CSV table of C-alpha atoms and ligand atoms in Angstrom, one decimal:
chain,number,residue,atom,x,y,z
A,11,MET,CA,118.8,78.9,122.2
A,12,SER,CA,117.6,80.0,118.6
A,13,LYS,CA,119.7,81.2,116.1
A,14,GLU,CA,119.1,85.0,115.1
A,15,TYR,CA,116.9,85.3,112.0
A,16,TYR,CA,116.3,88.1,109.7
A,17,THR,CA,112.5,89.5,110.2
A,18,THR,CA,110.5,91.0,107.3
A,19,ILE,CA,107.1,92.5,107.9
A,20,GLY,CA,104.7,94.3,105.4
A,21,LEU,CA,101.4,95.7,106.7
A,22,GLU,CA,98.0,95.9,105.3
A,23,ILE,CA,95.8,98.3,107.2
A,24,HIS,CA,91.9,98.9,106.7
A,25,ALA,CA,90.5,102.0,108.0
A,26,GLU,CA,86.8,103.1,107.9
A,27,LEU,CA,86.4,106.5,106.5
A,28,ASN,CA,84.2,108.9,108.4
A,29,THR,CA,82.1,110.4,105.6
A,30,ASN,CA,78.5,111.0,106.4
A,31,SER,CA,77.2,108.4,103.8
A,32,LYS,CA,78.2,105.2,102.6
A,33,MET,CA,80.6,104.7,99.7
A,34,PHE,CA,77.9,103.9,96.6
A,35,CYS,CA,74.6,104.9,98.3
A,36,GLY,CA,72.9,107.8,100.4
A,37,CYS,CA,72.6,105.5,103.7
A,38,LYS,CA,74.2,106.8,106.7
A,39,ASN,CA,77.5,105.9,107.8
A,40,ASP,CA,77.4,105.7,111.6
A,41,PRO,CA,79.6,103.2,113.2
A,42,ASP,CA,77.9,103.9,116.4
A,43,GLU,CA,74.4,102.6,115.4
A,44,VAL,CA,73.6,99.7,117.8
A,45,LYS,CA,70.3,98.6,116.2
A,46,PRO,CA,71.0,96.1,113.4
A,47,ASN,CA,70.1,96.7,109.5
A,48,VAL,CA,68.7,100.2,110.0
A,49,ASN,CA,71.0,102.0,107.9
A,50,ILE,CA,70.4,99.9,104.7
A,51,CYS,CA,68.8,100.4,101.3
A,52,PRO,CA,68.4,98.6,98.0
A,53,VAL,CA,71.8,99.5,96.8
A,54,CYS,CA,74.0,98.2,99.7
A,55,MET,CA,71.5,95.4,100.0
A,56,ALA,CA,72.4,94.4,96.3
A,57,HIS,CA,68.6,94.5,95.1
A,58,PRO,CA,68.5,93.6,91.5
A,59,GLY,CA,68.3,97.0,89.2
A,60,THR,CA,70.2,99.2,91.5
A,61,LEU,CA,73.1,101.2,90.8
A,62,PRO,CA,76.0,102.5,92.7
A,63,VAL,CA,77.2,106.3,92.8
A,64,ILE,CA,80.8,107.2,94.1
A,65,ASN,CA,81.0,109.1,97.3
A,66,LYS,CA,83.3,111.9,96.2
A,67,LYS,CA,84.0,112.8,100.0
A,68,ALA,CA,85.6,109.4,100.3
A,69,VAL,CA,87.7,109.6,97.1
A,70,GLU,CA,88.6,113.2,98.6
A,71,SER,CA,89.8,111.6,102.0
A,72,VAL,CA,92.1,109.0,100.2
A,73,ILE,CA,93.8,111.6,98.2
A,74,LYS,CA,94.6,113.5,101.3
A,75,VAL,CA,96.2,110.3,102.9
A,76,GLY,CA,98.0,109.8,99.8
A,77,LEU,CA,99.3,113.6,100.0
A,78,ALA,CA,99.8,113.3,103.7
A,79,LEU,CA,102.3,110.3,102.8
A,80,GLY,CA,104.0,112.3,99.9
A,81,ALA,CA,102.8,109.8,97.5
A,82,ASN,CA,101.6,109.7,93.9
A,83,ILE,CA,98.0,110.6,93.3
A,84,ALA,CA,96.8,108.7,90.2
A,85,ASP,CA,95.5,110.5,87.5
A,86,PHE,CA,93.4,107.6,86.2
A,87,THR,CA,91.8,105.3,88.5
A,88,GLU,CA,88.9,102.8,88.6
A,89,PHE,CA,87.1,100.4,90.7
A,90,ASP,CA,87.0,96.8,90.3
A,91,ARG,CA,85.0,93.7,91.6
A,92,LYS,CA,86.5,91.2,93.7
A,93,ASN,CA,84.5,88.3,93.4
A,94,TYR,CA,83.7,85.7,96.4
A,95,PHE,CA,80.8,84.7,98.1
A,96,TYR,CA,80.1,85.1,101.9
A,97,PRO,CA,76.9,86.2,103.8
A,98,ASP,CA,78.6,89.5,104.7
A,99,ILE,CA,78.8,90.5,101.1
A,100,PRO,CA,75.4,90.5,99.6
A,101,LYS,CA,76.5,91.3,96.0
A,102,ALA,CA,78.9,88.2,96.1
A,103,TYR,CA,81.6,90.7,95.1
A,104,GLN,CA,83.1,93.6,96.9
A,105,ILE,CA,83.9,96.8,95.1
A,106,SER,CA,87.6,97.6,95.5
A,107,GLN,CA,90.5,98.9,93.4
A,108,TYR,CA,92.9,96.4,91.7
A,109,LYS,CA,95.3,98.0,89.1
A,110,TYR,CA,94.7,101.6,89.3
A,111,PRO,CA,94.5,102.4,93.2
A,112,ILE,CA,94.1,106.3,93.9
A,113,VAL,CA,97.6,106.4,95.8
A,114,SER,CA,100.8,104.8,95.1
A,115,GLY,CA,104.1,105.2,96.6
A,116,GLY,CA,104.8,107.5,99.7
A,117,SER,CA,106.3,106.9,102.9
A,118,LEU,CA,105.6,107.3,106.7
A,119,LYS,CA,108.4,106.7,109.7
A,120,GLY,CA,110.7,105.7,107.1
A,121,VAL,CA,108.4,102.7,105.9
A,122,ASP,CA,107.7,102.8,102.1
A,123,ILE,CA,104.3,102.6,100.9
A,124,THR,CA,103.0,100.4,98.2
A,125,ARG,CA,99.6,101.6,97.6
A,126,VAL,CA,96.4,103.0,99.1
A,127,HIS,CA,93.1,102.2,97.5
A,128,LEU,CA,89.4,102.4,98.2
A,129,GLU,CA,86.9,99.8,98.9
A,130,GLU,CA,83.5,99.1,100.4
A,131,ASP,CA,83.5,97.5,103.9
A,132,THR,CA,81.4,94.4,104.4
A,133,ALA,CA,78.4,93.6,106.9
A,134,THR,CA,79.2,92.1,110.4
A,135,SER,CA,78.3,88.6,111.3
A,136,LYS,CA,77.6,87.2,114.7
A,137,HIS,CA,78.1,83.9,115.6
A,138,ASP,CA,77.5,83.7,119.2
A,139,ARG,CA,73.9,82.2,118.8
A,140,GLY,CA,74.7,78.4,118.8
A,141,ASP,CA,73.1,76.6,115.8
A,142,TYR,CA,72.5,79.9,113.6
A,143,SER,CA,74.3,83.3,112.6
A,144,LEU,CA,73.0,86.7,112.5
A,145,VAL,CA,74.2,89.4,109.9
A,146,ASP,CA,74.0,93.2,110.5
A,147,PHE,CA,74.3,95.3,107.2
A,148,ASN,CA,74.8,98.7,108.8
A,149,ARG,CA,78.4,98.6,108.1
A,150,CYS,CA,78.0,97.1,104.3
A,151,GLY,CA,79.1,99.4,102.0
A,152,VAL,CA,80.8,101.9,104.5
A,153,PRO,CA,84.0,103.6,102.7
A,154,LEU,CA,87.2,101.7,103.6
A,155,MET,CA,90.5,102.3,102.5
A,156,GLU,CA,93.1,100.0,102.5
A,157,LEU,CA,97.0,100.7,102.9
A,158,VAL,CA,99.6,98.5,102.1
A,159,THR,CA,103.3,98.9,102.9
A,160,GLU,CA,106.2,97.3,101.1
A,161,PRO,CA,108.0,94.5,102.9
A,162,VAL,CA,110.4,96.9,104.6
A,163,ILE,CA,109.7,96.5,108.3
A,164,HIS,CA,112.1,94.5,110.3
A,165,SER,CA,111.0,94.5,113.8
A,166,SER,CA,107.6,94.3,115.9
A,167,LYS,CA,108.5,97.6,117.5
A,168,GLN,CA,109.0,99.2,114.1
A,169,ALA,CA,105.5,97.8,112.9
A,170,GLY,CA,104.0,99.0,116.1
A,171,ASP,CA,105.4,102.6,115.6
A,172,PHE,CA,104.3,102.7,112.2
A,173,GLY,CA,100.9,101.7,112.9
A,174,ARG,CA,100.2,104.2,115.5
A,175,GLU,CA,101.8,107.0,113.4
A,176,LEU,CA,99.4,106.1,110.7
A,177,GLN,CA,96.6,106.1,113.1
A,178,THR,CA,97.5,109.7,114.2
A,179,VAL,CA,98.0,110.9,110.8
A,180,LEU,CA,94.4,109.6,109.9
A,181,ARG,CA,93.1,111.6,112.9
A,182,TYR,CA,94.9,114.7,112.1
A,183,LEU,CA,93.6,114.7,108.4
A,184,GLY,CA,90.2,114.2,109.8
A,185,VAL,CA,89.5,111.3,107.7
A,186,SER,CA,88.8,108.4,110.2
A,187,GLU,CA,88.6,108.0,114.0
A,188,ALA,CA,90.7,104.9,113.2
A,189,ASN,CA,89.6,103.3,116.5
A,190,MET,CA,91.1,99.7,116.9
A,191,GLU,CA,88.7,98.6,119.5
A,192,LYS,CA,85.9,99.6,117.3
A,193,GLY,CA,87.2,97.8,114.6
A,194,GLN,CA,87.5,101.3,112.7
A,195,MET,CA,91.2,100.6,111.9
A,196,ARG,CA,92.2,96.9,111.3
A,197,VAL,CA,95.8,95.5,110.8
A,198,GLU,CA,96.9,92.2,108.9
A,199,LEU,CA,100.4,91.4,109.8
A,200,ASN,CA,102.5,89.6,107.0
A,201,ILE,CA,105.7,88.4,108.5
A,202,SER,CA,108.6,86.2,107.5
A,203,ILE,CA,112.0,85.2,108.7
A,204,SER,CA,115.1,84.2,106.8
A,205,GLU,CA,118.8,83.4,107.4
A,206,ASP,CA,119.7,85.5,104.7
A,207,PRO,CA,118.7,89.2,104.7
A,208,LYS,CA,118.7,89.1,100.9
A,209,VAL,CA,116.2,86.2,100.5
A,210,PHE,CA,112.5,86.5,101.9
A,211,GLY,CA,111.3,83.7,103.7
A,212,THR,CA,107.7,82.3,103.5
A,213,LYS,CA,105.4,84.7,104.7
A,214,VAL,CA,102.3,84.2,107.0
A,215,GLU,CA,99.4,86.7,107.4
A,216,VAL,CA,98.0,87.2,110.7
A,217,LYS,CA,94.3,88.4,111.3
A,218,ASN,CA,92.2,89.3,114.0
A,219,ILE,CA,94.6,91.9,115.6
A,220,ASN,CA,92.6,94.2,117.7
A,221,SER,CA,95.2,96.5,119.1
A,222,PHE,CA,98.9,97.6,118.2
A,223,LYS,CA,100.0,95.8,121.4
A,224,ALA,CA,98.5,92.8,119.8
A,225,MET,CA,100.1,93.1,116.6
A,226,GLU,CA,103.5,93.5,118.3
A,227,ARG,CA,103.0,90.2,120.3
A,228,ALA,CA,101.7,88.7,117.1
A,229,ALA,CA,104.8,89.4,115.5
A,230,GLU,CA,106.9,88.2,118.3
A,231,TYR,CA,105.0,84.9,118.7
A,232,GLU,CA,105.6,84.4,114.7
A,233,ILE,CA,109.3,85.0,115.0
A,234,LYS,CA,109.7,82.6,117.8
A,235,ARG,CA,107.4,79.9,116.1
A,236,MET,CA,109.2,79.9,112.8
A,237,SER,CA,112.7,80.2,114.3
A,238,ALA,CA,111.9,77.2,116.2
A,239,LEU,CA,111.0,75.4,113.1
A,240,LEU,CA,114.0,76.6,111.2
A,241,ASP,CA,116.4,75.6,114.0
A,242,THR,CA,115.2,72.1,114.0
A,243,GLY,CA,115.2,71.7,110.2
A,244,GLU,CA,111.4,71.7,109.8
A,245,GLY,CA,111.5,74.9,107.7
A,246,ASP,CA,109.0,73.1,105.3
A,247,LYS,CA,106.3,73.5,108.1
A,248,ILE,CA,106.3,77.1,107.3
A,249,VAL,CA,103.6,77.6,104.8
A,250,GLN,CA,102.1,80.4,103.3
A,251,GLU,CA,98.7,80.7,105.2
A,252,THR,CA,96.4,83.1,107.0
A,253,ARG,CA,96.5,82.6,110.7
A,254,GLY,CA,94.5,84.2,113.3
A,255,TRP,CA,95.7,86.0,116.6
A,256,ASP,CA,94.1,84.4,119.8
A,257,GLU,CA,94.2,87.3,122.4
A,258,SER,CA,93.4,85.1,125.3
A,259,LYS,CA,95.9,82.5,124.5
A,260,GLN,CA,98.2,85.2,123.2
A,261,SER,CA,99.1,82.9,120.2
A,262,THR,CA,98.2,82.6,116.5
A,263,PHE,CA,96.4,79.5,114.8
A,264,SER,CA,96.1,78.4,111.4
A,265,GLN,CA,93.0,79.4,109.6
A,266,ARG,CA,93.3,78.5,106.0
A,267,LYS,CA,95.7,78.2,103.1
A,268,LYS,CA,96.0,81.5,101.3
A,269,GLU,CA,94.1,82.1,98.0
A,270,ASN,CA,95.8,84.3,95.4
A,271,ALA,CA,94.4,87.1,93.3
A,272,ASN,CA,93.4,84.8,90.4
A,273,ASP,CA,90.9,83.5,92.6
A,274,TYR,CA,88.9,86.6,92.9
A,275,ARG,CA,88.6,87.3,89.2
A,276,TYR,CA,88.9,90.8,89.6
A,277,PHE,CA,87.6,93.0,86.7
A,278,PRO,CA,86.6,96.7,86.2
A,279,ASP,CA,83.1,97.3,87.4
A,280,PRO,CA,80.9,98.4,84.6
A,281,ASP,CA,78.4,100.0,86.7
A,282,LEU,CA,80.8,102.8,87.6
A,283,PRO,CA,82.7,105.6,85.5
A,284,LYS,CA,86.6,105.7,85.4
A,285,LEU,CA,87.9,108.7,87.2
A,286,PHE,CA,90.4,111.2,86.1
A,287,LEU,CA,91.1,112.6,89.4
A,288,SER,CA,92.9,115.9,88.4
A,289,LYS,CA,89.6,116.6,86.6
A,290,VAL,CA,87.8,116.5,89.6
A,291,PHE,CA,90.1,117.6,92.4
A,292,ASP,CA,92.3,120.5,92.6
A,293,ILE,CA,95.0,118.2,93.9
A,294,GLU,CA,97.7,121.3,94.2
A,295,LYS,CA,95.3,123.1,96.2
A,296,MET,CA,94.5,120.0,98.6
A,297,ARG,CA,98.1,119.7,99.1
A,298,SER,CA,98.5,123.3,100.3
A,299,GLU,CA,95.6,123.1,102.6
A,300,LEU,CA,96.5,119.8,104.5
A,301,PRO,CA,96.5,120.5,108.1
A,302,GLU,CA,99.8,120.4,110.2
A,303,LEU,CA,101.0,116.8,110.4
A,304,PRO,CA,102.1,114.8,113.5
A,305,GLU,CA,105.9,115.0,112.4
A,306,ALA,CA,105.8,118.7,111.9
A,307,ARG,CA,104.1,119.3,115.2
A,308,ARG,CA,106.4,117.2,116.8
A,309,ASN,CA,109.5,119.1,115.5
A,310,ARG,CA,107.9,122.4,116.2
A,311,TYR,CA,107.3,121.4,119.9
A,312,ARG,CA,111.0,120.1,120.2
A,313,ASN,CA,112.3,123.4,119.1
A,314,ASP,CA,110.0,125.8,120.5
A,315,CYS,CA,109.1,124.4,123.9
A,316,GLY,CA,112.3,122.8,125.1
A,317,ILE,CA,110.2,119.8,126.7
A,318,LYS,CA,110.9,116.0,127.1
A,319,ASP,CA,110.3,113.9,124.0
A,320,GLU,CA,107.9,111.6,126.2
A,321,ASP,CA,105.7,114.9,127.1
A,322,ILE,CA,105.8,115.8,123.3
A,323,GLU,CA,104.4,112.6,122.6
A,324,SER,CA,101.4,112.7,124.6
A,325,TYR,CA,100.6,116.0,123.0
A,326,ILE,CA,101.1,114.6,119.5
A,327,VAL,CA,98.9,111.3,120.2
A,328,ASP,CA,96.0,113.6,121.8
A,329,LYS,CA,95.6,116.4,119.5
A,330,GLU,CA,93.1,118.1,121.6
A,331,LEU,CA,95.5,118.2,124.5
A,332,GLY,CA,98.2,119.4,122.3
A,333,ASP,CA,95.8,122.3,121.1
A,334,TRP,CA,95.1,123.2,124.5
A,335,PHE,CA,98.8,123.0,125.7
A,336,GLU,CA,99.8,125.3,122.9
A,337,LYS,CA,97.3,127.7,124.2
A,338,VAL,CA,98.7,127.4,127.7
A,339,ALA,CA,102.2,128.0,126.4
A,340,GLY,CA,101.0,131.1,124.5
A,341,GLU,CA,99.6,132.5,127.9
A,342,LEU,CA,102.7,131.6,129.7
A,343,LYS,CA,105.4,132.6,127.0
A,344,ASP,CA,108.5,132.0,129.4
A,345,LYS,CA,110.1,128.6,128.5
A,346,ASN,CA,110.8,127.7,132.2
A,347,LYS,CA,107.0,128.1,133.0
A,348,ILE,CA,106.1,126.0,129.9
A,349,LYS,CA,108.0,123.3,131.2
A,350,ILE,CA,106.6,123.3,134.8
A,351,ALA,CA,103.2,123.6,133.0
A,352,SER,CA,104.0,120.4,130.9
A,353,ASN,CA,104.8,118.5,133.9
A,354,TYR,CA,101.5,119.3,135.8
A,355,ILE,CA,100.0,118.4,132.4
A,356,THR,CA,101.4,115.1,131.8
A,357,SER,CA,102.0,113.7,135.1
A,358,ASP,CA,99.1,115.1,137.4
A,359,TYR,CA,96.3,116.3,134.7
A,360,LEU,CA,96.7,112.9,132.8
A,361,GLY,CA,96.8,111.0,136.0
A,362,LEU,CA,93.6,112.7,137.4
A,363,LYS,CA,91.8,111.9,134.0
A,364,LYS,CA,92.9,108.4,134.2
A,365,VAL,CA,90.8,107.8,137.3
A,366,ASN,CA,87.9,110.1,136.7
A,367,MET,CA,85.7,110.3,133.7
A,368,GLU,CA,84.5,114.0,134.6
A,369,VAL,CA,87.9,115.4,134.5
A,370,GLY,CA,88.2,117.7,131.6
A,371,LEU,CA,90.6,120.3,130.3
A,372,PRO,CA,90.8,123.2,132.7
A,373,TYR,CA,89.9,126.7,131.4
A,374,VAL,CA,93.6,127.9,129.7
A,375,LYS,CA,93.6,131.1,131.9
A,376,ASN,CA,92.7,128.9,135.2
A,377,PHE,CA,95.5,126.6,134.5
A,378,ALA,CA,98.0,129.3,133.6
A,379,GLU,CA,97.1,131.2,136.6
A,380,LEU,CA,97.9,127.9,138.6
A,381,ILE,CA,101.3,127.7,137.0
A,382,GLU,CA,102.2,131.5,137.8
A,383,MET,CA,101.3,130.7,141.5
A,384,VAL,CA,103.4,127.7,141.5
A,385,VAL,CA,106.5,129.6,139.8
A,386,GLU,CA,105.9,132.5,142.7
A,387,ASN,CA,105.9,129.8,145.3
A,388,LYS,CA,102.6,131.2,146.5
A,389,ILE,CA,101.4,127.5,146.7
A,390,SER,CA,103.3,124.3,147.5
A,391,SER,CA,103.4,121.6,144.9
A,392,ARG,CA,100.9,119.5,147.0
A,393,GLY,CA,98.4,122.6,147.2
A,394,ALA,CA,99.0,123.0,143.3
A,395,LYS,CA,97.7,119.5,142.9
A,396,ASP,CA,94.9,119.9,145.1
A,397,ILE,CA,93.8,122.9,143.1
A,398,LEU,CA,94.3,121.3,139.9
A,399,ALA,CA,91.8,118.4,141.0
A,400,MET,CA,89.3,121.4,141.4
A,401,ILE,CA,90.0,123.2,138.4
A,402,VAL,CA,89.6,120.1,136.0
A,403,ILE,CA,86.1,119.9,137.1
A,404,LYS,CA,84.8,123.4,137.6
A,405,ASP,CA,85.7,126.9,136.2
A,406,GLU,CA,87.2,128.3,139.4
A,407,SER,CA,89.9,130.8,139.8
A,408,PRO,CA,93.1,128.9,141.5
A,409,LEU,CA,93.7,132.0,143.6
A,410,LYS,CA,90.0,132.2,145.0
A,411,VAL,CA,90.2,128.4,145.9
A,412,ALA,CA,93.7,128.6,147.2
A,413,THR,CA,92.6,131.6,149.4
A,414,GLU,CA,89.2,129.6,150.4
A,415,LYS,CA,91.2,126.3,151.2
A,416,GLY,CA,93.8,128.3,153.1
A,417,LEU,CA,96.4,126.9,150.6
A,418,LEU,CA,98.4,130.0,150.1
A,419,GLN,CA,102.0,129.6,151.3
A,420,ASN,CA,102.3,131.0,154.8
A,421,HIS,CA,105.4,133.3,154.5
A,422,ASP,CA,104.7,135.1,157.8
A,423,GLU,CA,107.4,133.5,160.3
A,424,GLY,CA,105.6,134.9,163.4
A,425,ALA,CA,102.5,132.8,162.8
A,426,LEU,CA,104.4,129.7,161.5
A,427,LYS,CA,106.8,129.9,164.8
A,428,GLU,CA,103.4,129.8,167.1
A,429,ILE,CA,102.3,126.5,165.1
A,430,ILE,CA,105.9,125.1,165.4
A,431,LYS,CA,106.2,125.6,169.2
A,432,LYS,CA,102.9,124.1,169.7
A,433,ILE,CA,103.8,120.8,167.9
A,434,ILE,CA,107.2,120.7,169.7
A,435,ASP,CA,105.3,121.0,173.0
A,436,ALA,CA,103.0,118.1,172.0
A,437,ASN,CA,105.7,115.8,170.9
A,438,PRO,CA,108.4,115.5,173.7
A,439,THR,CA,109.5,112.0,172.4
A,440,VAL,CA,110.0,112.9,169.2
A,441,VAL,CA,112.0,115.8,170.1
A,442,GLU,CA,114.3,113.7,172.3
A,443,THR,CA,115.0,111.1,169.6
A,444,TYR,CA,115.8,114.1,167.3
A,445,LYS,CA,118.1,115.6,169.8
A,446,GLY,CA,119.7,112.2,170.6
A,447,GLY,CA,121.0,112.3,167.0
A,448,LYS,CA,118.2,110.7,164.7
A,449,GLU,CA,117.9,113.9,162.4
A,450,ASN,CA,115.2,112.0,160.4
A,451,ALA,CA,112.9,112.2,163.5
A,452,ILE,CA,112.4,115.9,162.5
A,453,MET,CA,110.3,115.0,159.3
A,454,SER,CA,107.6,113.7,161.5
A,455,LEU,CA,107.3,117.2,163.1
A,456,VAL,CA,107.5,118.7,159.6
A,457,GLY,CA,104.7,116.7,158.6
A,458,GLN,CA,102.5,117.8,161.8
A,459,VAL,CA,103.4,121.2,161.1
A,460,MET,CA,102.0,121.1,157.7
A,461,LYS,CA,99.0,119.4,158.7
A,462,GLU,CA,98.5,122.0,161.3
A,463,SER,CA,98.8,124.8,158.7
A,464,LYS,CA,96.4,123.1,156.2
A,465,GLY,CA,99.2,122.7,153.8
A,466,SER,CA,99.8,126.4,153.8
A,467,ALA,CA,103.3,126.5,155.1
A,468,ASN,CA,106.3,126.2,153.0
A,469,PRO,CA,108.1,122.6,154.0
A,470,GLN,CA,111.5,124.1,153.5
A,471,MET,CA,110.8,126.9,155.8
A,472,VAL,CA,109.3,124.8,158.3
A,473,GLN,CA,112.3,122.7,158.6
A,474,LYS,CA,114.7,125.7,158.8
A,475,LEU,CA,112.4,127.1,161.7
A,476,LEU,CA,112.4,123.9,163.4
A,477,LYS,CA,116.0,123.3,163.5
A,478,GLU,CA,116.6,126.8,164.9
A,479,LEU,CA,114.0,126.3,167.9
A,480,LEU,CA,115.4,123.0,168.6
A,481,SER,CA,118.9,123.9,168.6
B,24,ADP,P1,99.8,88.5,98.5
B,24,ADP,O1,99.8,88.3,97.2
B,24,ADP,O2,100.1,87.2,99.4
B,24,ADP,O3,98.6,89.3,99.1
B,24,ADP,P2,101.4,90.8,98.5
B,24,ADP,O4,102.7,90.9,97.4
B,24,ADP,O5,100.2,91.3,97.9
B,24,ADP,O6,101.2,89.4,98.8
B,24,ADP,O7,101.7,91.5,99.7
B,24,ADP,C1,101.1,91.7,100.8
B,24,ADP,C2,101.7,92.2,101.9
B,24,ADP,O8,102.7,91.2,102.6
B,24,ADP,C3,102.5,93.4,101.7
B,24,ADP,O9,102.2,94.4,102.7
B,24,ADP,C4,103.9,93.2,101.4
B,24,ADP,O10,104.8,94.1,101.8
B,24,ADP,C5,104.0,91.9,102.5
B,24,ADP,N1,104.8,90.9,102.0
B,24,ADP,C6,105.0,90.3,101.1
B,24,ADP,N2,106.1,89.5,100.9
B,24,ADP,C7,106.7,89.4,102.4
B,24,ADP,C8,107.3,88.7,103.1
B,24,ADP,N3,108.3,87.9,102.5
B,24,ADP,N4,107.5,88.7,104.2
B,24,ADP,C9,106.7,89.6,105.1
B,24,ADP,N5,106.0,90.5,104.2
B,24,ADP,C10,105.9,90.3,102.8
B,25,ZN,ZN1,72.6,102.0,101.3
B,26,MG,MG1,98.0,91.1,98.1
């Protein structure tokens, strides 16, 4: 059994900004372009004699992120060259920011942020061809923000929570799709363990992480790996290095020993102007125009709607769903109705959506009408589910569907009794079993009556009438 060690994690998170054009040229920034090397020009291909021009929208996006984090927005900022050679970086340097990032400080979910800076993305390489590789420059020069946290995260779960919240914030701000599968958001995990919480252990950096789940697993894997080494007195085998996450093996492997900042020969890019942000942007106006952020929305739902935290989270993560839910709530007004609506949304609607791509949000008025019918007992919950399955595909009135499909609950005892008598006559053995003391046998009769009534009967009433008729 391993000793308990103290875990320290810091994250470096890149996100592609969804500007129309690239960071320093007019090329289209299109993450969905599948044809290689079409969104390229002499600037992003590093032809001699070309000059970069700063994309104002990208700078504005990073300022928004800073404001959302409650961070400091730099007055003075500049771009630096980070020099290294690799086929995906045609200039042999990446334009990034070193000493003067646009954003510093701030926090999110209790995690302190070191900085957020702006840089350009690299090209993508394909190494799946056997004896040669291909490079696609469509992504080369796309605006990329990098956020660095302080080493203040202490569990894999806290790291996952932070990453997911940042993803949601970026989406609410509308600055990035932040889709991890598409590589629009990329996480590097820095992790160390130590016996003494006051002393940092040697950290490793884990790359190639393509989901938050994978990040959490990579953190757990590293905690185990390093704990085992410390346990057996082999702590010197923990070296500062870059490791890769192997999704198929669910483990990490050593990639390379870490280079340090000196190796990159950072220096201010002489081709770009220095920026005095407050001269270009009205920061206070931008602050006042920020959209509602996830945490504010969460609190509002908690106070106003009386729904479960778990349901709230579905609306926070899926903003479109949340916006729609708010319209439904506005229509229903009553807290109890809103609660019932929320149950149908988070269990039934989301369930339908999972299995059928065609399912979309129903019209607010249709969905509200459906909930009213449930509340007034006009339809059974079974019937409501059937109607829901219709109105998520077509604009139809639930009342009309219920009428056409005979789903309106039959409160007419006379008609129901006729059906019940018929079922009793047709099932003498079941009736005998029930009369012999097996009370549960009645459920098979209830089921048959419900079927015969095409679901229009109220099950409680069926059971009550059956018991009366059988006594
Ligand atoms: P490097 O110079 O190796 O890039 P930085 O100081 O720039 O290291 O930090 C990179 C990331 O690693 C940051 O997110 C930081 O919070 C985190 N970090 C730094 N030291 C540790 C540590 N001992 N354990 C875990 N994370 C750390
Ligand atoms: Zn270009
Ligand atoms: Mg660093």
